[in-house]
């Protein structure tokens, strides 16, 4: 880009051929979509966008009061106060078959001394509806909500990998917080939240250094057939705020629709079955003393970054779900890197990817 950000204010399909690179080179953000419906940005490699100091929102793409689909693309190297990769406010955002990688929400001083406004290294959404499907959010960084930050609104995550993101305070993979009295409502199925970290900076105290996988302030997270494991926090297991894989401060807010694998549940992260409350007969979970090992082998970067499952993984052929509830119980025909599900005549594997 040589003339600044690309402004979109009307219905349009912007499609690249061969995934062309659009590099803002740190001079501006790439796209600014304002009050436009029916916008599709497809098959682009969008790089190195920086939000202007006047708004500090949306390093690569900013969306306001719009309906936007980002499809088959890669967004990287973005910097902003909110949403290093994508910032969406009062919008309907769909991220499909896309990689959001290596974006930052914050600046060096905020990472050293903490701060509350630098949120959503990869994606930040304020209210509205956000759908993330068959995508990867990886290696992003923020003060809060390293991968994704959701403030109010609804979120639907399917077939998606949230990996190796960092929040120097809370919510390494993602955070869910209220906005002006509106609580967030997240639905997650067939996804993997792994190897994210939280709490490397003391900042405002231990209460703000937890939730390596996710941090849920208020609202709800309903999950099925998903892996939440191998996430970390700087706190040790004796700390009252210890929650490496998850932290939810509202009892009953983390609800299982079956088939989940959670490495460590704690007193600060309690998962409830949708019908049987604290009994979890259809989920696999561990404790600080005996965490469940999902037996990942490596991260595969073919198609989109995903965690590979080992042959002996407890996630293999253990997908289930609540019968009759399509979003949770229905196994998608393809996994997070477009391979068939199931890979054989058995059940689908838990998480974003099918062992082939």
Coordinates of C-alpha atoms in Angstrom, one line a residue:
X1 CA 0.0 0.0 0.0
X2 CA 1.3 3.4 -0.9
X3 CA -1.7 5.7 -0.4
X4 CA -2.9 4.5 3.0
X5 CA -5.7 2.2 4.1
X6 CA -8.4 0.9 1.7
X7 CA -11.8 2.2 2.8
X8 CA -14.9 0.1 2.1
X9 CA -18.3 1.6 2.6
X10 CA -20.6 -0.4 0.3
X11 CA -21.4 -4.0 -0.7
X12 CA -18.4 -5.6 -2.5
X13 CA -16.5 -8.8 -3.1
X14 CA -12.8 -8.3 -3.1
X15 CA -11.1 -11.5 -4.3
X16 CA -7.5 -12.2 -4.9
X17 CA -6.0 -14.5 -7.5
X18 CA -3.2 -16.7 -6.1
X19 CA -3.4 -15.1 -2.7
X20 CA -1.6 -11.8 -3.5
X21 CA 0.3 -10.0 -0.7
X22 CA -1.0 -6.6 0.4
X23 CA 1.7 -5.2 2.7
X24 CA 1.0 -1.9 4.6
X25 CA 4.6 -1.9 5.7
X26 CA 3.7 -0.4 9.0
X27 CA 2.3 2.9 7.5
X28 CA -1.4 2.2 7.9
X29 CA -4.0 -0.5 8.4
X30 CA -4.9 -2.4 5.3
X31 CA -8.8 -2.3 5.3
X32 CA -11.2 -0.1 7.0
X33 CA -14.9 -1.3 6.6
X34 CA -17.5 1.2 7.8
X35 CA -21.2 0.7 7.8
X36 CA -21.2 -1.7 4.8
X37 CA -23.2 -4.9 4.4
X38 CA -22.2 -7.9 2.2
X39 CA -18.5 -7.3 2.2
X40 CA -16.2 -10.3 1.3
X41 CA -12.5 -10.2 1.5
X42 CA -11.2 -13.5 0.0
X43 CA -7.9 -15.1 -0.8
X44 CA -5.4 -12.4 0.3
X45 CA -2.2 -12.3 2.4
X46 CA -2.6 -9.1 4.4
X47 CA 0.5 -7.9 6.3
X48 CA 2.0 -5.4 8.6
X49 CA -1.0 -3.1 9.2
X50 CA -0.9 -0.5 12.0
X51 CA -3.9 1.2 13.5
X52 CA -3.7 5.0 13.5
X53 CA -3.2 6.6 16.9
X54 CA -6.5 8.3 16.6
X55 CA -8.4 5.1 17.1
X56 CA -5.9 2.4 17.9
X57 CA -8.3 -0.3 16.7
X58 CA -7.7 -2.9 14.0
X59 CA -4.1 -3.3 12.9
X60 CA -4.8 -5.1 9.7
X61 CA -8.6 -4.8 9.3
X62 CA -11.1 -2.5 11.2
X63 CA -14.8 -3.2 10.9
X64 CA -17.6 -1.0 12.2
X65 CA -21.4 -1.7 12.0
X66 CA -20.9 -3.9 9.0
X67 CA -21.3 -7.5 7.7
X68 CA -18.0 -8.9 6.6
X69 CA -16.7 -12.3 5.6
X70 CA -12.9 -12.9 5.5
X71 CA -12.3 -16.1 3.6
X72 CA -9.2 -18.1 2.7
X73 CA -6.8 -15.4 3.8
X74 CA -3.8 -14.8 6.1
X75 CA -3.5 -11.7 8.3
X76 CA -0.2 -11.2 10.0
X77 CA 2.1 -8.6 11.5
X78 CA -0.7 -6.2 12.6
X79 CA -0.4 -3.8 15.5
X80 CA -3.1 -2.0 17.4
X81 CA -4.5 -1.3 20.9
X82 CA -7.5 -3.5 20.2
X83 CA -7.4 -6.3 17.6
X84 CA -3.9 -6.4 16.2
X85 CA -5.2 -8.5 13.3
X86 CA -9.0 -7.7 13.2
X87 CA -11.2 -5.4 15.2
X88 CA -15.0 -5.6 14.8
X89 CA -17.5 -3.4 16.5
X90 CA -21.3 -3.9 16.4
X91 CA -20.8 -6.1 13.3
X92 CA -21.3 -9.5 11.9
X93 CA -17.9 -10.9 11.3
X94 CA -17.2 -14.3 9.7
X95 CA -13.6 -15.7 9.6
X96 CA -13.5 -18.8 7.4
X97 CA -10.5 -20.9 6.4
X98 CA -8.2 -18.1 7.4
X99 CA -4.9 -17.8 9.4
X100 CA -4.5 -14.9 11.9
X101 CA -0.9 -15.1 13.0
X102 CA 1.8 -13.0 14.7
X103 CA -0.3 -9.9 15.4
X104 CA 0.0 -7.7 18.5
X105 CA -2.4 -5.7 20.7
X106 CA -0.2 -3.4 22.8
X107 CA 3.2 -1.7 22.8
X108 CA 6.5 -2.4 24.6
X109 CA 5.6 -0.3 27.7
X110 CA 2.2 -2.0 28.1
X111 CA 3.8 -5.5 28.0
X112 CA 6.4 -4.5 30.7
X113 CA 4.0 -2.7 33.0
X114 CA 0.6 -4.2 32.1
X115 CA -2.5 -2.4 31.0
X116 CA -6.2 -3.1 30.6
X117 CA -6.9 -1.7 27.1
X118 CA -4.5 -3.7 25.0
X119 CA -6.8 -6.6 24.1
X120 CA -7.2 -9.2 21.3
X121 CA -3.8 -9.8 19.7
X122 CA -5.4 -11.7 16.8
X123 CA -9.1 -10.7 16.9
X124 CA -11.0 -8.2 19.1
X125 CA -14.8 -8.1 18.8
X126 CA -17.1 -5.6 20.6
X127 CA -20.7 -6.9 20.7
X128 CA -22.2 -8.1 17.4
X129 CA -21.8 -11.7 16.2
X130 CA -18.4 -13.3 15.4
X131 CA -18.1 -16.7 13.7
X132 CA -14.7 -18.3 13.3
X133 CA -14.8 -21.5 11.3
X134 CA -12.0 -23.8 10.0
X135 CA -9.4 -21.2 10.9
X136 CA -6.2 -20.9 12.9
X137 CA -5.4 -18.1 15.4
X138 CA -1.7 -18.6 16.3
X139 CA 1.2 -16.8 17.9
X140 CA -0.5 -13.5 18.6
X141 CA 0.2 -11.4 21.7
X142 CA -1.7 -8.9 23.8
X143 CA -2.0 -7.7 27.4
X144 CA -5.4 -9.5 27.7
X145 CA -6.9 -12.0 25.3
X146 CA -3.7 -13.0 23.5
X147 CA -5.5 -14.7 20.6
X148 CA -9.0 -13.4 20.8
X149 CA -10.9 -10.9 23.0
X150 CA -14.7 -10.9 23.0
X151 CA -16.6 -8.1 24.8
X152 CA -20.3 -8.8 24.8
X153 CA -22.1 -10.3 21.8
X154 CA -22.3 -13.8 20.4
X155 CA -19.4 -16.0 19.2
X156 CA -19.5 -19.3 17.3
X157 CA -16.2 -21.2 16.9
X158 CA -16.0 -24.4 14.9
X159 CA -13.1 -26.6 13.5
X160 CA -10.7 -23.9 14.7
X161 CA -7.2 -24.0 16.3
X162 CA -6.2 -21.3 18.9
X163 CA -2.5 -22.0 19.5
X164 CA 0.6 -20.5 21.0
X165 CA -0.9 -17.1 21.8
X166 CA 0.2 -15.1 24.8
X167 CA -1.5 -12.7 27.1
X168 CA 0.9 -11.1 29.6
X169 CA -2.1 -10.8 31.9
X170 CA -5.1 -13.0 31.5
X171 CA -6.7 -15.1 28.7
X172 CA -3.8 -16.5 26.7
X173 CA -6.0 -18.2 24.1
X174 CA -9.1 -16.0 24.5
X175 CA -11.0 -13.9 27.0
X176 CA -14.7 -13.3 27.4
X177 CA -15.7 -10.1 29.1
X178 CA -18.9 -7.9 29.3
X179 CA -19.4 -4.6 27.6
X180 CA -21.8 -2.0 28.9
X181 CA -23.9 -4.6 30.6
X182 CA -24.0 -7.0 27.7
X183 CA -22.5 -10.4 28.5
X184 CA -20.7 -12.6 26.0
X185 CA -22.2 -15.8 24.8
X186 CA -19.7 -18.3 23.2
X187 CA -20.5 -21.6 21.5
X188 CA -17.4 -23.7 20.6
X189 CA -17.3 -27.1 18.9
X190 CA -14.7 -29.4 17.3
X191 CA -11.9 -26.9 18.1
X192 CA -8.5 -27.0 19.8
X193 CA -7.2 -24.5 22.4
X194 CA -3.6 -25.5 23.2
X195 CA -0.2 -24.2 24.2
X196 CA -1.3 -20.7 25.0
X197 CA 0.1 -18.8 28.0
X198 CA -1.0 -16.1 30.4
X199 CA 0.4 -14.1 33.3
X200 CA 4.1 -13.4 32.5
X201 CA 3.8 -9.8 33.9
X202 CA 2.7 -9.2 37.5
X203 CA 0.8 -6.0 36.6
X204 CA -2.4 -5.7 38.7
X205 CA -1.9 -8.9 40.8
X206 CA -2.4 -12.6 40.5
X207 CA -6.1 -12.3 39.7
X208 CA -5.1 -10.9 36.4
X209 CA -2.5 -13.6 35.5
X210 CA -4.6 -16.6 34.9
X211 CA -6.6 -18.4 32.2
X212 CA -3.8 -19.7 29.9
X213 CA -6.4 -21.3 27.6
X214 CA -9.3 -19.0 28.3
X215 CA -10.5 -16.4 30.8
X216 CA -14.3 -16.1 31.3
X217 CA -15.3 -13.1 33.3
X218 CA -19.1 -13.2 32.9
X219 CA -21.5 -14.7 30.4
X220 CA -21.2 -18.2 29.1
X221 CA -19.1 -20.7 27.2
X222 CA -20.8 -23.8 25.8
X223 CA -18.3 -26.3 24.5
X224 CA -18.5 -29.7 22.8
X225 CA -15.9 -32.1 21.2
X226 CA -13.1 -29.6 21.8
X227 CA -9.6 -29.9 23.3
X228 CA -8.4 -27.4 25.9
X229 CA -5.0 -28.6 27.0
X230 CA -1.3 -27.8 27.4
X231 CA -2.0 -24.2 28.2
X232 CA 0.1 -22.5 31.0
X233 CA 0.1 -19.7 33.5
X234 CA 2.9 -18.2 35.5
X235 CA 1.1 -19.1 38.7
X236 CA 1.7 -22.3 40.5
X237 CA -0.9 -24.9 41.6
X238 CA -1.0 -23.6 45.1
X239 CA -2.2 -20.1 44.1
X240 CA -5.9 -19.4 44.5
X241 CA -6.1 -18.1 40.9
X242 CA -4.3 -21.0 39.3
X243 CA -6.0 -21.9 36.1
X244 CA -3.7 -23.0 33.3
X245 CA -6.3 -24.3 30.9
X246 CA -9.2 -22.1 31.9
X247 CA -10.5 -19.7 34.5
X248 CA -14.2 -18.8 35.0
X249 CA -15.2 -16.6 37.8
X250 CA -18.9 -17.3 37.4
X251 CA -20.1 -20.7 38.6
X252 CA -22.0 -22.7 35.9
X253 CA -20.8 -20.4 33.1
X254 CA -18.6 -23.1 31.5
X255 CA -21.0 -25.7 30.1
X256 CA -20.2 -29.0 28.4
X257 CA -22.3 -30.4 25.6
X258 CA -20.1 -33.5 25.8
X259 CA -17.0 -34.9 24.2
X260 CA -14.5 -32.3 25.6
X261 CA -10.9 -33.0 26.6
X262 CA -9.7 -30.6 29.2
X263 CA -6.1 -31.1 30.5
X264 CA -6.6 -29.4 34.0
X265 CA -9.8 -28.4 35.7
X266 CA -9.4 -26.6 39.0
X267 CA -11.6 -24.9 41.7
X268 CA -11.3 -21.7 39.6
X269 CA -12.4 -23.5 36.4
X270 CA -15.4 -25.8 36.9
X271 CA -17.1 -27.4 33.9
X272 CA -20.8 -28.4 34.2
X273 CA -22.6 -30.9 32.0
X274 CA -25.6 -29.5 30.2
X275 CA -27.9 -31.9 32.0
X276 CA -26.0 -33.6 34.8
X277 CA -24.4 -30.5 36.3
X278 CA -21.0 -31.4 37.9
X279 CA -21.1 -35.0 36.7
X280 CA -19.1 -35.2 33.5
X281 CA -19.4 -38.8 32.2
X282 CA -19.0 -37.8 28.5
X283 CA -15.9 -35.6 29.0
X284 CA -12.2 -36.4 29.6
X285 CA -10.5 -34.1 32.1
X286 CA -7.6 -34.0 34.6
X287 CA -6.4 -32.1 37.6
X288 CA -3.2 -30.2 38.5
X289 CA -1.8 -33.5 40.0
X290 CA -2.9 -35.7 37.1
X291 CA -3.4 -33.6 33.9
X292 CA -4.7 -35.3 30.8
X293 CA -2.2 -35.6 28.1
X294 CA -3.8 -35.1 24.6
X295 CA -0.7 -36.6 23.1
X296 CA -0.1 -34.0 20.4
X297 CA 2.9 -34.8 18.2
X298 CA 3.7 -31.5 16.5
X299 CA 2.2 -28.5 14.8
X300 CA 1.5 -29.0 11.1
X301 CA 1.7 -25.9 9.0
X302 CA 0.2 -27.6 5.9
X303 CA -2.9 -25.7 4.8
X304 CA -3.4 -24.0 8.2
X305 CA -1.5 -24.5 11.5
X306 CA -3.0 -27.3 13.5
X307 CA -2.0 -29.7 16.3
X308 CA -1.4 -33.2 15.1
X309 CA -2.8 -36.0 17.2
X310 CA -0.7 -39.1 18.1
X311 CA -2.0 -42.6 17.5
X312 CA -2.6 -43.1 21.2
X313 CA -4.3 -39.8 21.9
X314 CA -7.4 -40.0 24.0
X315 CA -9.0 -37.6 21.5
X316 CA -8.9 -40.1 18.6
X317 CA -12.3 -41.6 17.8
X318 CA -13.8 -40.1 20.9
X319 CA -16.0 -37.3 19.5
X320 CA -19.5 -37.4 20.8
X321 CA -21.9 -34.5 21.4
X322 CA -25.4 -33.9 22.6
X323 CA -27.8 -35.8 20.3
X324 CA -30.3 -33.6 18.5
X325 CA -28.2 -30.4 18.8
X326 CA -26.7 -29.9 15.4
X327 CA -24.0 -27.4 16.2
X328 CA -22.5 -29.5 18.9
X329 CA -23.5 -33.1 18.0
X330 CA -23.0 -32.9 14.2
X331 CA -19.5 -33.9 13.1
X332 CA -18.4 -31.6 10.2
X333 CA -17.6 -33.3 6.9
X334 CA -14.1 -31.7 6.9
X335 CA -11.7 -30.8 9.7
X336 CA -9.8 -27.6 10.3
X337 CA -7.3 -28.3 7.4
X338 CA -10.0 -29.6 5.0
X339 CA -9.4 -33.3 5.5
X340 CA -12.4 -35.7 5.7
X341 CA -14.1 -36.4 9.0
X342 CA -14.1 -39.1 10.2
X343 CA -10.9 -40.4 8.7
X344 CA -12.1 -44.0 8.9
X345 CA -15.2 -45.9 9.8
X346 CA -15.0 -44.9 13.4
X347 CA -16.1 -41.8 15.3
X348 CA -14.7 -38.3 14.7
X349 CA -11.7 -37.2 16.7
X350 CA -12.1 -34.5 19.3
X351 CA -10.7 -31.1 18.4
X352 CA -10.0 -29.2 15.3
X353 CA -8.2 -31.9 13.3
X354 CA -8.7 -35.5 12.4
X355 CA -5.8 -37.9 12.6
X356 CA -5.3 -39.2 9.1

